[in-house]
Amino acid sequence: MKNKVRSTRLPAYIAAYGLVAIMLIPIIWMFWVSFKPINSIVTVIGELLTPPYTMESYVRVQESSMIWRWTINSVIVGVIQTAGTLLLSSLAAFAISRIPFKGKTFIFLLILAGLMVPVEATIVPLYEMIVQLGWVNSYPALILPGIALPLGVLILKQFYDGIPNDLMEAAKIDGANLLRIWWSIFLPLSRTSMAALAIFIFVQSWNNFLWPLLVANDQSMMTLPVAIPTFQSSFTTDLTVPMAANVLASIPALIFFLIFQKQIIKGIAMTGIK
C-alpha cells in the first residue's frame, strides 16, 4: 500500500524537485561566477567549471566601492521600515477590528482602495513632498513612504477578527484598557502572522529599486539594489565583480529569512487552517 502511494506521488516529487532545480540554477551560477578571475569567460560551461578560482572579485568589490555602506543603508531601511509597518498595521487593524467608532467601514474601504492604486501613480506627489520637506538623500525619504502598507492592515485585521471576544471581555473586566489589551493579548497571539508579514515587508524593502533611485542621488545614501548596477556598464563585459557584489548583498536577507523561517511556516499553516 505504501509503495502504491509513493508511486502515485512520484510525478509530484519529480515536478517539485524540478522547480527547485530551476530556481537554484541562477543562484549557483551567480555564486560560481563570483569566484572566477576577473574578466573570465563565464558564459561557456567548460570555462566556468575549470580552475582557477580566486577571491579577487570580492577584494575588488570591497576596495573599489562602498559595498558595506550600501549594505548598512539597506539594513537600516529594511529593519526600520519593517518595524514601523508592523506597528502601524497592527494598531490600525486592531482599531478597525475591535473598536467601534463612526466611519469605521469607510476608513477600512479607503485602506483597501490603497491596494488598487499602482505604486507608480504615487511617485510624483511623494517625490514633490520629499523635495519640499528637504529630505532628499536622507533616511526619512527612504523609510517613511513605505511604512503605510494597506496589505499589512488587511492581513492582521483578518487575523484579529478570528480572536474570540471572550478574551477581550475578560481583560476589560480585569481593568485593562484598549492599549493594554492590544499589547498583552492581540500581539502575542499574532506573532506568527506578523512574522510572515515581516519577511514580506523586509524583502520588499530590500529589493525596492525605483523609489531609492529617485530620492538617493548621493552615493553614500544608495541602497544595494540601486548601487549594484554601478558595477556593470556599457564599457565592460566583466560579470565576476557584479556577481561577487550580488553574493555579498544577498547575505543579510538570507540571514533574516533563516531566523524567521519557522514563524513564517507556522503563519502560513495557521492561515490555511483558519
Coordinates of N, CA and C in Angstrom, one line a residue, residues 15-254:
A15 N 8.2 16.8 -10.2 CA 7.9 18.2 -10.6 C 8.4 19.2 -9.5
A16 N 8.3 18.9 -8.2 CA 8.7 19.8 -7.2 C 10.3 19.9 -7.2
Y17 N 11.0 18.8 -7.3 CA 12.4 18.9 -7.4 C 12.9 19.6 -8.6
G18 N 12.2 19.4 -9.7 CA 12.5 20.1 -11.0 C 12.4 21.6 -10.8
L19 N 11.3 22.1 -10.2 CA 11.1 23.5 -9.9 C 12.2 24.1 -9.0
V20 N 12.6 23.3 -8.0 CA 13.6 23.7 -7.1 C 14.9 23.9 -7.9
A21 N 15.2 22.9 -8.7 CA 16.5 23.0 -9.5 C 16.5 24.2 -10.4
I22 N 15.3 24.5 -11.0 CA 15.2 25.7 -11.9 C 15.5 27.0 -11.1
M23 N 15.0 27.0 -9.9 CA 15.2 28.2 -9.1 C 16.6 28.3 -8.6
L24 N 17.3 27.2 -8.3 CA 18.6 27.2 -7.8 C 19.7 27.4 -8.8
I25 N 19.4 27.1 -10.1 CA 20.5 27.2 -11.1 C 21.0 28.6 -11.2
P26 N 20.2 29.7 -11.3 CA 20.8 31.1 -11.3 C 21.6 31.4 -10.1
I27 N 21.1 31.0 -8.9 CA 21.9 31.3 -7.7 C 23.2 30.6 -7.7
I28 N 23.2 29.3 -8.1 CA 24.5 28.6 -8.1 C 25.4 29.2 -9.1
W29 N 24.9 29.6 -10.3 CA 25.7 30.2 -11.3 C 26.3 31.5 -10.8
M30 N 25.5 32.4 -10.1 CA 26.0 33.6 -9.5 C 27.1 33.4 -8.6
F31 N 27.0 32.4 -7.7 CA 28.0 32.1 -6.7 C 29.2 31.5 -7.3
W32 N 29.1 30.7 -8.3 CA 30.2 30.1 -9.0 C 31.0 31.2 -9.8
V33 N 30.3 32.0 -10.5 CA 31.0 33.1 -11.3 C 31.8 34.0 -10.4
S34 N 31.3 34.3 -9.2 CA 31.9 35.3 -8.3 C 33.3 34.8 -7.9
F35 N 33.6 33.5 -8.0 CA 35.0 33.0 -7.7 C 35.9 32.9 -8.9
K36 N 35.4 33.2 -10.0 CA 36.3 33.2 -11.2 C 37.2 34.4 -11.3
P37 N 38.3 34.3 -11.9 CA 39.2 35.5 -12.1 C 38.5 36.6 -12.8
I38 N 38.8 37.9 -12.6 CA 38.2 39.0 -13.2 C 38.4 38.9 -14.7
N39 N 37.4 39.3 -15.5 CA 37.4 39.2 -17.0 C 37.4 37.8 -17.5
S40 N 37.1 36.8 -16.7 CA 37.0 35.4 -17.2 C 35.8 35.3 -18.1
I41 N 35.8 34.2 -18.9 CA 34.6 33.9 -19.8 C 33.7 33.0 -18.9
V42 N 32.6 33.5 -18.6 CA 31.7 32.7 -17.7 C 30.4 32.3 -18.4
T43 N 30.3 32.5 -19.7 CA 29.1 32.1 -20.4 C 29.3 30.7 -21.1
V44 N 30.4 30.1 -21.0 CA 30.7 28.8 -21.5 C 30.9 27.9 -20.4
I45 N 30.1 26.8 -20.4 CA 30.1 25.8 -19.2 C 31.5 25.3 -19.0
G46 N 32.2 24.9 -20.1 CA 33.6 24.4 -19.9 C 34.5 25.3 -19.2
E47 N 34.5 26.6 -19.6 CA 35.3 27.6 -19.0 C 34.9 27.9 -17.5
L48 N 33.6 27.8 -17.3 CA 33.1 28.1 -15.9 C 33.5 27.1 -14.9
L49 N 33.5 25.8 -15.3 CA 33.7 24.7 -14.4 C 35.2 24.4 -14.2
T50 N 36.1 25.0 -15.0 CA 37.5 24.6 -14.9 C 38.2 25.7 -14.0
P51 N 39.2 25.3 -13.2 CA 40.0 26.3 -12.4 C 40.7 27.3 -13.4
P52 N 41.2 28.4 -12.9 CA 41.4 28.7 -11.5 C 40.2 29.4 -10.8
Y53 N 40.2 29.4 -9.5 CA 39.2 30.1 -8.7 C 39.9 31.0 -7.8
T54 N 39.3 32.2 -7.5 CA 40.0 33.2 -6.7 C 39.0 34.0 -6.0
M55 N 39.5 34.7 -4.9 CA 38.7 35.7 -4.2 C 38.9 37.1 -4.7
E56 N 39.5 37.2 -5.9 CA 39.9 38.6 -6.4 C 38.7 39.5 -6.6
S57 N 37.6 38.9 -7.0 CA 36.4 39.8 -7.3 C 35.8 40.4 -6.0
Y58 N 35.9 39.6 -4.9 CA 35.4 40.1 -3.6 C 36.3 41.2 -3.1
V59 N 37.6 41.0 -3.3 CA 38.6 42.0 -2.9 C 38.3 43.3 -3.7
R60 N 38.1 43.2 -5.0 CA 37.8 44.3 -5.8 C 36.6 45.1 -5.4
V61 N 35.5 44.3 -5.1 CA 34.3 44.9 -4.6 C 34.5 45.8 -3.4
Q62 N 35.2 45.3 -2.4 CA 35.4 46.0 -1.2 C 36.4 47.2 -1.3
E63 N 37.3 47.1 -2.2 CA 38.3 48.1 -2.4 C 37.8 49.3 -3.3
S64 N 37.0 48.9 -4.3 CA 36.6 50.0 -5.3 C 35.2 50.5 -5.1
S65 N 34.5 50.1 -4.0 CA 33.1 50.6 -3.8 C 32.8 50.8 -2.3
M66 N 31.6 51.2 -2.1 CA 31.1 51.4 -0.7 C 30.1 50.3 -0.4
I67 N 30.5 49.1 -0.7 CA 29.5 48.0 -0.6 C 29.0 47.8 0.9
W68 N 29.9 48.0 1.9 CA 29.4 47.9 3.3 C 28.5 49.0 3.7
R69 N 28.8 50.2 3.2 CA 27.9 51.4 3.4 C 26.6 51.2 2.8
W70 N 26.5 50.7 1.6 CA 25.3 50.4 0.9 C 24.5 49.3 1.7
T71 N 25.2 48.3 2.2 CA 24.6 47.2 2.9 C 24.0 47.7 4.2
I72 N 24.7 48.6 4.9 CA 24.2 49.2 6.1 C 22.9 50.0 5.8
N73 N 23.0 50.8 4.7 CA 21.8 51.6 4.3 C 20.6 50.7 4.1
S74 N 20.8 49.6 3.4 CA 19.7 48.7 3.1 C 19.2 48.0 4.4
V75 N 20.1 47.7 5.3 CA 19.6 47.0 6.6 C 18.9 48.0 7.4
I76 N 19.4 49.3 7.5 CA 18.7 50.3 8.3 C 17.3 50.5 7.7
V77 N 17.2 50.7 6.4 CA 15.9 51.0 5.8 C 15.0 49.8 6.0
G78 N 15.5 48.6 5.7 CA 14.6 47.4 5.8 C 14.1 47.1 7.2
V79 N 15.0 47.2 8.2 CA 14.6 46.9 9.6 C 13.6 48.0 10.1
I80 N 14.0 49.3 10.0 CA 13.1 50.3 10.5 C 11.7 50.3 9.7
Q81 N 11.8 50.1 8.4 CA 10.5 50.1 7.7 C 9.7 48.9 8.1
T82 N 10.3 47.8 8.3 CA 9.5 46.6 8.7 C 8.9 46.8 10.1
A83 N 9.7 47.3 11.0 CA 9.2 47.5 12.4 C 8.1 48.6 12.4
G84 N 8.3 49.7 11.7 CA 7.3 50.7 11.6 C 6.0 50.2 11.0
T85 N 6.1 49.5 9.9 CA 4.9 49.0 9.2 C 4.1 48.0 10.1
L86 N 4.8 47.1 10.8 CA 4.2 46.2 11.7 C 3.4 46.9 12.8
L87 N 4.1 47.9 13.3 CA 3.5 48.7 14.4 C 2.2 49.4 14.0
L88 N 2.3 50.1 12.9 CA 1.1 50.9 12.4 C 0.0 50.0 11.9
S89 N 0.4 48.9 11.2 CA -0.6 48.0 10.6 C -1.3 47.3 11.8
S90 N -0.6 46.9 12.8 CA -1.2 46.2 13.9 C -2.2 47.1 14.7
L91 N -1.8 48.3 14.9 CA -2.6 49.3 15.6 C -3.9 49.6 14.8
A92 N -3.7 49.8 13.5 CA -4.8 50.1 12.6 C -5.8 48.9 12.5
A93 N -5.2 47.7 12.4 CA -6.0 46.5 12.3 C -6.8 46.3 13.6
F94 N -6.2 46.5 14.7 CA -6.9 46.3 16.0 C -8.0 47.3 16.1
A95 N -7.8 48.6 15.7 CA -8.8 49.6 15.9 C -10.0 49.3 15.0
I96 N -9.7 48.9 13.7 CA -10.8 48.6 12.8 C -11.5 47.3 13.2
S97 N -10.8 46.3 13.7 CA -11.4 45.0 14.1 C -12.2 45.1 15.4
R98 N -11.7 45.8 16.4 CA -12.3 45.7 17.7 C -12.9 47.0 18.3
I99 N -12.5 48.1 17.8 CA -13.0 49.3 18.4 C -14.2 49.9 17.6
P100 N -15.4 50.0 18.2 CA -16.5 50.6 17.5 C -16.4 52.1 17.4
F101 N -16.4 52.7 16.2 CA -16.4 54.1 16.1 C -17.1 54.4 14.7
K102 N -17.6 55.7 14.6 CA -18.3 56.1 13.4 C -17.3 56.2 12.2
G103 N -17.8 55.7 11.1 CA -17.0 55.7 9.9 C -15.9 54.7 9.8
K104 N -16.0 53.6 10.6 CA -15.0 52.6 10.6 C -15.0 51.8 9.3
T105 N -16.2 51.5 8.7 CA -16.3 50.8 7.5 C -15.7 51.6 6.3
F106 N -16.0 52.9 6.3 CA -15.5 53.8 5.3 C -14.0 53.8 5.3
I107 N -13.4 53.9 6.5 CA -11.9 54.0 6.6 C -11.3 52.7 6.1
F108 N -11.9 51.6 6.5 CA -11.4 50.3 6.0 C -11.4 50.2 4.5
L109 N -12.5 50.6 3.9 CA -12.6 50.6 2.5 C -11.6 51.5 1.8
L110 N -11.3 52.6 2.5 CA -10.3 53.6 2.0 C -9.0 52.9 2.0
I111 N -8.7 52.2 3.1 CA -7.4 51.5 3.1 C -7.3 50.4 2.0
L112 N -8.4 49.7 1.8 CA -8.4 48.7 0.8 C -8.2 49.3 -0.6
A113 N -8.7 50.5 -0.8 CA -8.6 51.2 -2.1 C -7.1 51.5 -2.4
G114 N -6.3 51.6 -1.3 CA -4.9 51.8 -1.5 C -4.2 50.6 -2.2
L115 N -4.8 49.4 -2.1 CA -4.2 48.3 -2.8 C -4.5 48.3 -4.3
M116 N -5.4 49.1 -4.7 CA -5.8 49.2 -6.1 C -5.0 50.3 -6.8
V117 N -4.3 51.2 -6.1 CA -3.6 52.3 -6.7 C -2.2 51.8 -7.0
P118 N -1.7 51.9 -8.3 CA -0.4 51.5 -8.7 C 0.7 52.4 -7.9
V119 N 1.8 51.7 -7.6 CA 2.8 52.5 -6.9 C 3.3 53.6 -7.7
E120 N 3.4 53.4 -9.0 CA 3.9 54.4 -9.9 C 3.1 55.7 -9.9
A121 N 1.8 55.5 -9.6 CA 0.9 56.7 -9.7 C 1.1 57.6 -8.5
T122 N 1.8 57.1 -7.4 CA 2.0 57.9 -6.3 C 3.5 58.5 -6.2
I123 N 4.3 58.1 -7.2 CA 5.7 58.5 -7.2 C 5.9 60.1 -7.3
V124 N 5.2 60.7 -8.2 CA 5.3 62.1 -8.4 C 4.9 63.0 -7.2
P125 N 3.7 62.8 -6.7 CA 3.3 63.6 -5.5 C 4.2 63.3 -4.3
L126 N 4.6 62.0 -4.1 CA 5.5 61.7 -3.0 C 6.9 62.4 -3.2
Y127 N 7.4 62.4 -4.4 CA 8.7 63.0 -4.6 C 8.6 64.5 -4.4
E128 N 7.6 65.1 -4.8 CA 7.4 66.6 -4.6 C 7.3 66.9 -3.1
M129 N 6.6 66.0 -2.4 CA 6.5 66.2 -0.9 C 7.9 66.1 -0.3
I130 N 8.7 65.1 -0.7 CA 10.0 64.9 -0.1 C 10.9 66.1 -0.4
V131 N 10.8 66.6 -1.7 CA 11.6 67.8 -2.0 C 11.3 69.0 -1.2
Q132 N 10.0 69.2 -1.0 CA 9.5 70.4 -0.2 C 9.9 70.3 1.3
L133 N 10.0 69.1 1.8 CA 10.5 68.9 3.2 C 12.0 68.9 3.3
G134 N 12.7 68.9 2.2 CA 14.1 68.9 2.2 C 14.7 67.6 2.6
W135 N 14.1 66.5 2.3 CA 14.5 65.1 2.8 C 15.2 64.3 1.7
V136 N 15.6 64.9 0.6 CA 16.3 64.2 -0.5 C 17.6 63.8 0.1
N137 N 18.0 62.5 -0.3 CA 19.3 62.0 0.2 C 19.3 61.9 1.8
S138 N 18.2 61.3 2.3 CA 18.1 61.1 3.8 C 17.4 59.8 4.1
Y139 N 17.5 59.3 5.3 CA 16.8 58.1 5.7 C 15.3 58.3 5.8
P140 N 14.8 59.4 6.3 CA 13.3 59.6 6.3 C 12.7 59.5 4.9
A141 N 13.4 60.0 3.8 CA 12.9 59.8 2.5 C 12.8 58.4 2.0
L142 N 13.8 57.6 2.5 CA 13.9 56.2 2.1 C 12.9 55.3 2.9
I143 N 12.6 55.7 4.1 CA 11.9 54.8 5.0 C 10.4 55.2 5.1
L144 N 10.0 56.4 5.3 CA 8.7 56.8 5.7 C 7.6 56.5 4.6
P145 N 7.9 56.7 3.3 CA 6.8 56.4 2.3 C 6.4 55.0 2.3
G146 N 7.3 54.0 2.7 CA 7.0 52.6 2.6 C 6.3 52.0 3.9
I147 N 6.2 52.9 4.9 CA 5.6 52.3 6.2 C 4.1 52.1 6.1
A148 N 3.4 52.9 5.3 CA 2.0 52.8 5.2 C 1.7 51.7 4.2
L149 N 1.3 50.5 4.7 CA 1.1 49.3 3.8 C -0.3 48.8 4.0
P150 N -1.2 49.0 3.1 CA -2.6 48.6 3.2 C -2.7 47.0 3.4
L151 N -1.8 46.3 2.7 CA -1.9 44.8 2.8 C -1.6 44.4 4.2
G152 N -0.7 45.0 4.9 CA -0.5 44.6 6.3 C -1.7 44.8 7.2
V153 N -2.4 45.9 7.0 CA -3.7 46.1 7.7 C -4.7 45.1 7.4
L154 N -4.8 44.7 6.2 CA -5.8 43.7 5.7 C -5.5 42.3 6.4
I155 N -4.2 41.9 6.3 CA -3.8 40.6 6.8 C -4.1 40.5 8.3
L156 N -3.6 41.5 9.1 CA -3.8 41.5 10.5 C -5.2 41.6 11.0
K157 N -6.0 42.4 10.2 CA -7.4 42.6 10.6 C -8.1 41.2 10.5
Q158 N -7.8 40.5 9.4 CA -8.5 39.2 9.2 C -8.1 38.3 10.3
F159 N -6.9 38.4 10.8 CA -6.5 37.5 11.9 C -7.1 37.9 13.2
Y160 N -7.2 39.2 13.5 CA -7.8 39.7 14.7 C -9.3 39.4 14.8
D161 N -9.9 39.4 13.6 CA -11.4 39.1 13.6 C -11.6 37.7 14.1
G162 N -10.6 36.8 14.0 CA -10.8 35.4 14.4 C -10.5 35.2 15.9
I163 N -10.0 36.2 16.6 CA -9.7 36.0 18.0 C -11.0 36.1 18.8
P164 N -11.3 35.2 19.7 CA -12.6 35.2 20.5 C -12.8 36.5 21.3
N165 N -14.0 37.0 21.3 CA -14.4 38.2 22.0 C -14.2 38.0 23.5
D166 N -14.3 36.7 24.0 CA -14.3 36.4 25.4 C -12.9 36.9 26.0
L167 N -11.9 36.8 25.2 CA -10.5 37.2 25.8 C -10.5 38.7 26.0
M168 N -11.1 39.4 25.1 CA -11.1 40.9 25.3 C -12.1 41.3 26.4
E169 N -13.2 40.6 26.5 CA -14.1 40.9 27.6 C -13.5 40.6 29.0
A170 N -12.8 39.5 29.1 CA -12.2 39.1 30.3 C -11.1 40.1 30.7
A171 N -10.4 40.6 29.7 CA -9.3 41.6 30.0 C -10.0 42.9 30.5
K172 N -11.1 43.3 29.9 CA -11.8 44.5 30.3 C -12.3 44.4 31.8
I173 N -12.8 43.2 32.1 CA -13.2 43.0 33.5 C -12.1 43.2 34.5
D174 N -10.9 42.7 34.1 CA -9.7 42.9 34.9 C -9.1 44.3 35.0
G175 N -9.8 45.2 34.2 CA -9.3 46.6 34.3 C -8.4 47.0 33.2
A176 N -8.1 46.2 32.2 CA -7.2 46.5 31.1 C -7.8 47.5 30.1
N177 N -7.1 48.5 29.7 CA -7.6 49.4 28.7 C -7.3 48.8 27.3
L178 N -7.7 49.5 26.3 CA -7.5 49.0 24.9 C -6.1 48.8 24.5
L179 N -5.2 49.8 24.9 CA -3.8 49.6 24.6 C -3.2 48.4 25.3
R180 N -3.6 48.2 26.5 CA -3.1 47.0 27.2 C -3.6 45.7 26.6
I181 N -4.9 45.7 26.2 CA -5.4 44.5 25.5 C -4.7 44.2 24.2
W182 N -4.4 45.3 23.5 CA -3.6 45.1 22.2 C -2.2 44.5 22.5
W183 N -1.6 45.1 23.5 CA -0.2 44.7 23.8 C -0.1 43.3 24.4
S184 N -1.0 42.9 25.3 CA -0.9 41.7 26.1 C -1.6 40.5 25.5
I185 N -2.6 40.8 24.6 CA -3.4 39.7 24.1 C -3.2 39.6 22.6
F186 N -3.5 40.6 21.8 CA -3.5 40.5 20.4 C -2.1 40.4 19.8
L187 N -1.2 41.1 20.3 CA 0.2 41.0 19.8 C 0.8 39.6 20.0
P188 N 0.7 39.0 21.2 CA 1.3 37.7 21.4 C 0.6 36.6 20.5
L189 N -0.7 36.7 20.3 CA -1.4 35.7 19.5 C -1.1 35.9 18.0
S190 N -0.7 37.0 17.6 CA -0.5 37.3 16.2 C 1.0 37.2 15.8
R191 N 1.8 36.6 16.6 CA 3.3 36.6 16.4 C 3.6 35.9 15.0
T192 N 2.9 34.7 14.8 CA 3.2 34.0 13.6 C 2.8 34.8 12.3
S193 N 1.6 35.4 12.4 CA 1.2 36.2 11.2 C 2.1 37.4 11.0
M194 N 2.5 38.0 12.1 CA 3.4 39.2 12.0 C 4.7 38.8 11.5
A195 N 5.2 37.6 11.8 CA 6.5 37.2 11.3 C 6.4 36.9 9.8
A196 N 5.3 36.3 9.4 CA 5.2 36.1 7.9 C 5.1 37.5 7.2
L197 N 4.4 38.4 7.8 CA 4.2 39.7 7.2 C 5.6 40.5 7.2
A198 N 6.4 40.3 8.3 CA 7.6 40.9 8.4 C 8.6 40.5 7.3
I199 N 8.7 39.2 7.0 CA 9.6 38.8 5.9 C 9.1 39.3 4.6
F200 N 7.8 39.5 4.4 CA 7.3 40.0 3.1 C 7.7 41.5 3.0
I201 N 7.6 42.3 4.1 CA 7.9 43.7 4.1 C 9.4 43.9 3.9
F202 N 10.2 43.1 4.7 CA 11.6 43.2 4.6 C 12.2 42.9 3.2
V203 N 11.7 41.9 2.6 CA 12.2 41.5 1.3 C 11.7 42.6 0.2
Q204 N 10.5 43.1 0.4 CA 10.0 44.1 -0.5 C 10.9 45.4 -0.4
S205 N 11.2 45.7 0.9 CA 12.1 46.9 1.1 C 13.5 46.7 0.6
W206 N 14.0 45.5 0.8 CA 15.4 45.1 0.4 C 15.5 45.2 -1.1
N207 N 14.5 44.8 -1.8 CA 14.5 44.7 -3.3 C 14.0 46.0 -4.0
N208 N 13.5 47.0 -3.2 CA 13.0 48.2 -3.8 C 14.0 48.9 -4.6
F209 N 13.7 49.3 -5.8 CA 14.6 50.0 -6.7 C 14.2 51.4 -7.1
L210 N 13.0 51.5 -7.5 CA 12.5 52.8 -8.1 C 12.6 53.9 -7.1
W211 N 12.0 53.8 -6.0 CA 12.0 54.9 -5.0 C 13.3 55.3 -4.5
P212 N 14.2 54.4 -4.1 CA 15.6 54.8 -3.7 C 16.4 55.4 -4.8
L213 N 16.1 55.0 -6.0 CA 16.8 55.6 -7.2 C 16.4 57.1 -7.3
L214 N 15.2 57.4 -7.0 CA 14.8 58.8 -7.1 C 15.3 59.7 -6.0
V215 N 15.2 59.2 -4.8 CA 15.5 60.1 -3.6 C 16.9 59.9 -3.0
A216 N 17.7 59.0 -3.5 CA 19.1 58.8 -3.0 C 20.0 59.0 -4.2
N217 N 20.3 60.3 -4.5 CA 21.3 60.6 -5.5 C 22.7 60.5 -5.0
D218 N 22.9 60.8 -3.8 CA 24.3 60.7 -3.2 C 24.7 59.3 -3.0
Q219 N 25.9 59.0 -3.5 CA 26.4 57.6 -3.4 C 26.4 57.0 -2.0
S220 N 26.7 57.8 -1.0 CA 26.7 57.3 0.3 C 25.3 57.0 0.9
M221 N 24.3 57.4 0.2 CA 22.9 57.1 0.7 C 22.2 56.0 -0.2
M222 N 22.9 55.5 -1.1 CA 22.3 54.5 -2.0 C 22.1 53.2 -1.2
T223 N 21.1 52.5 -1.6 CA 20.8 51.1 -1.2 C 21.4 50.1 -2.2
L224 N 21.4 48.9 -1.8 CA 22.1 47.9 -2.6 C 21.4 47.7 -4.0
P225 N 20.1 47.6 -4.1 CA 19.5 47.5 -5.5 C 19.9 48.6 -6.4
V226 N 20.1 49.8 -5.9 CA 20.5 50.9 -6.7 C 22.0 50.9 -7.0
A227 N 22.8 50.5 -6.0 CA 24.2 50.6 -6.2 C 24.8 49.5 -7.0
I228 N 24.3 48.3 -6.9 CA 24.9 47.2 -7.5 C 25.0 47.3 -9.1
P229 N 24.0 47.9 -9.8 CA 24.2 48.1 -11.2 C 25.3 49.0 -11.6
T230 N 25.9 49.8 -10.6 CA 27.0 50.6 -11.0 C 28.3 49.8 -11.3
F231 N 28.3 48.5 -10.9 CA 29.5 47.7 -11.2 C 29.5 47.3 -12.6
Q232 N 28.4 47.4 -13.3 CA 28.3 47.0 -14.7 C 27.9 48.2 -15.6
S233 N 28.6 48.4 -16.6 CA 28.4 49.5 -17.5 C 28.5 49.0 -19.0
S234 N 28.2 49.9 -19.9 CA 28.2 49.6 -21.3 C 29.6 49.4 -21.8
F235 N 30.6 49.8 -21.0 CA 32.0 49.8 -21.4 C 32.8 48.6 -20.9
T236 N 32.1 47.7 -20.2 CA 32.7 46.5 -19.7 C 31.8 45.3 -19.8
T237 N 32.4 44.1 -20.0 CA 31.6 42.9 -20.1 C 31.9 41.9 -19.0
D238 N 32.7 42.4 -18.0 CA 33.0 41.5 -16.9 C 31.8 41.3 -16.0
L239 N 31.6 40.0 -15.6 CA 30.5 39.6 -14.8 C 30.9 39.2 -13.4
T240 N 32.2 38.9 -13.2 CA 32.6 38.4 -11.9 C 32.5 39.4 -10.8
V241 N 32.8 40.6 -11.0 CA 32.7 41.6 -9.9 C 31.2 41.9 -9.5
P242 N 30.3 42.1 -10.5 CA 28.9 42.3 -10.2 C 28.3 41.0 -9.5
M243 N 28.7 39.8 -9.8 CA 28.2 38.6 -9.2 C 28.7 38.5 -7.7
A244 N 30.0 38.9 -7.5 CA 30.5 39.0 -6.1 C 29.7 40.0 -5.3
A245 N 29.4 41.1 -5.9 CA 28.6 42.1 -5.2 C 27.2 41.6 -4.8
N246 N 26.6 40.8 -5.8 CA 25.3 40.2 -5.6 C 25.3 39.2 -4.4
V247 N 26.4 38.4 -4.4 CA 26.5 37.4 -3.3 C 26.6 38.1 -2.0
L248 N 27.4 39.1 -1.8 CA 27.5 39.9 -0.6 C 26.2 40.5 -0.2
A249 N 25.5 41.0 -1.2 CA 24.2 41.7 -1.0 C 23.1 40.8 -0.5
S250 N 23.2 39.5 -0.9 CA 22.1 38.6 -0.6 C 22.3 38.0 0.8
I251 N 23.5 38.1 1.5 CA 23.7 37.5 2.8 C 22.8 38.0 3.9
P252 N 22.6 39.4 4.1 CA 21.7 39.8 5.1 C 20.3 39.4 5.0
A253 N 19.8 39.4 3.7 CA 18.4 38.9 3.5 C 18.3 37.5 3.8
L254 N 19.3 36.7 3.4 CA 19.3 35.2 3.7 C 19.3 35.0 5.2

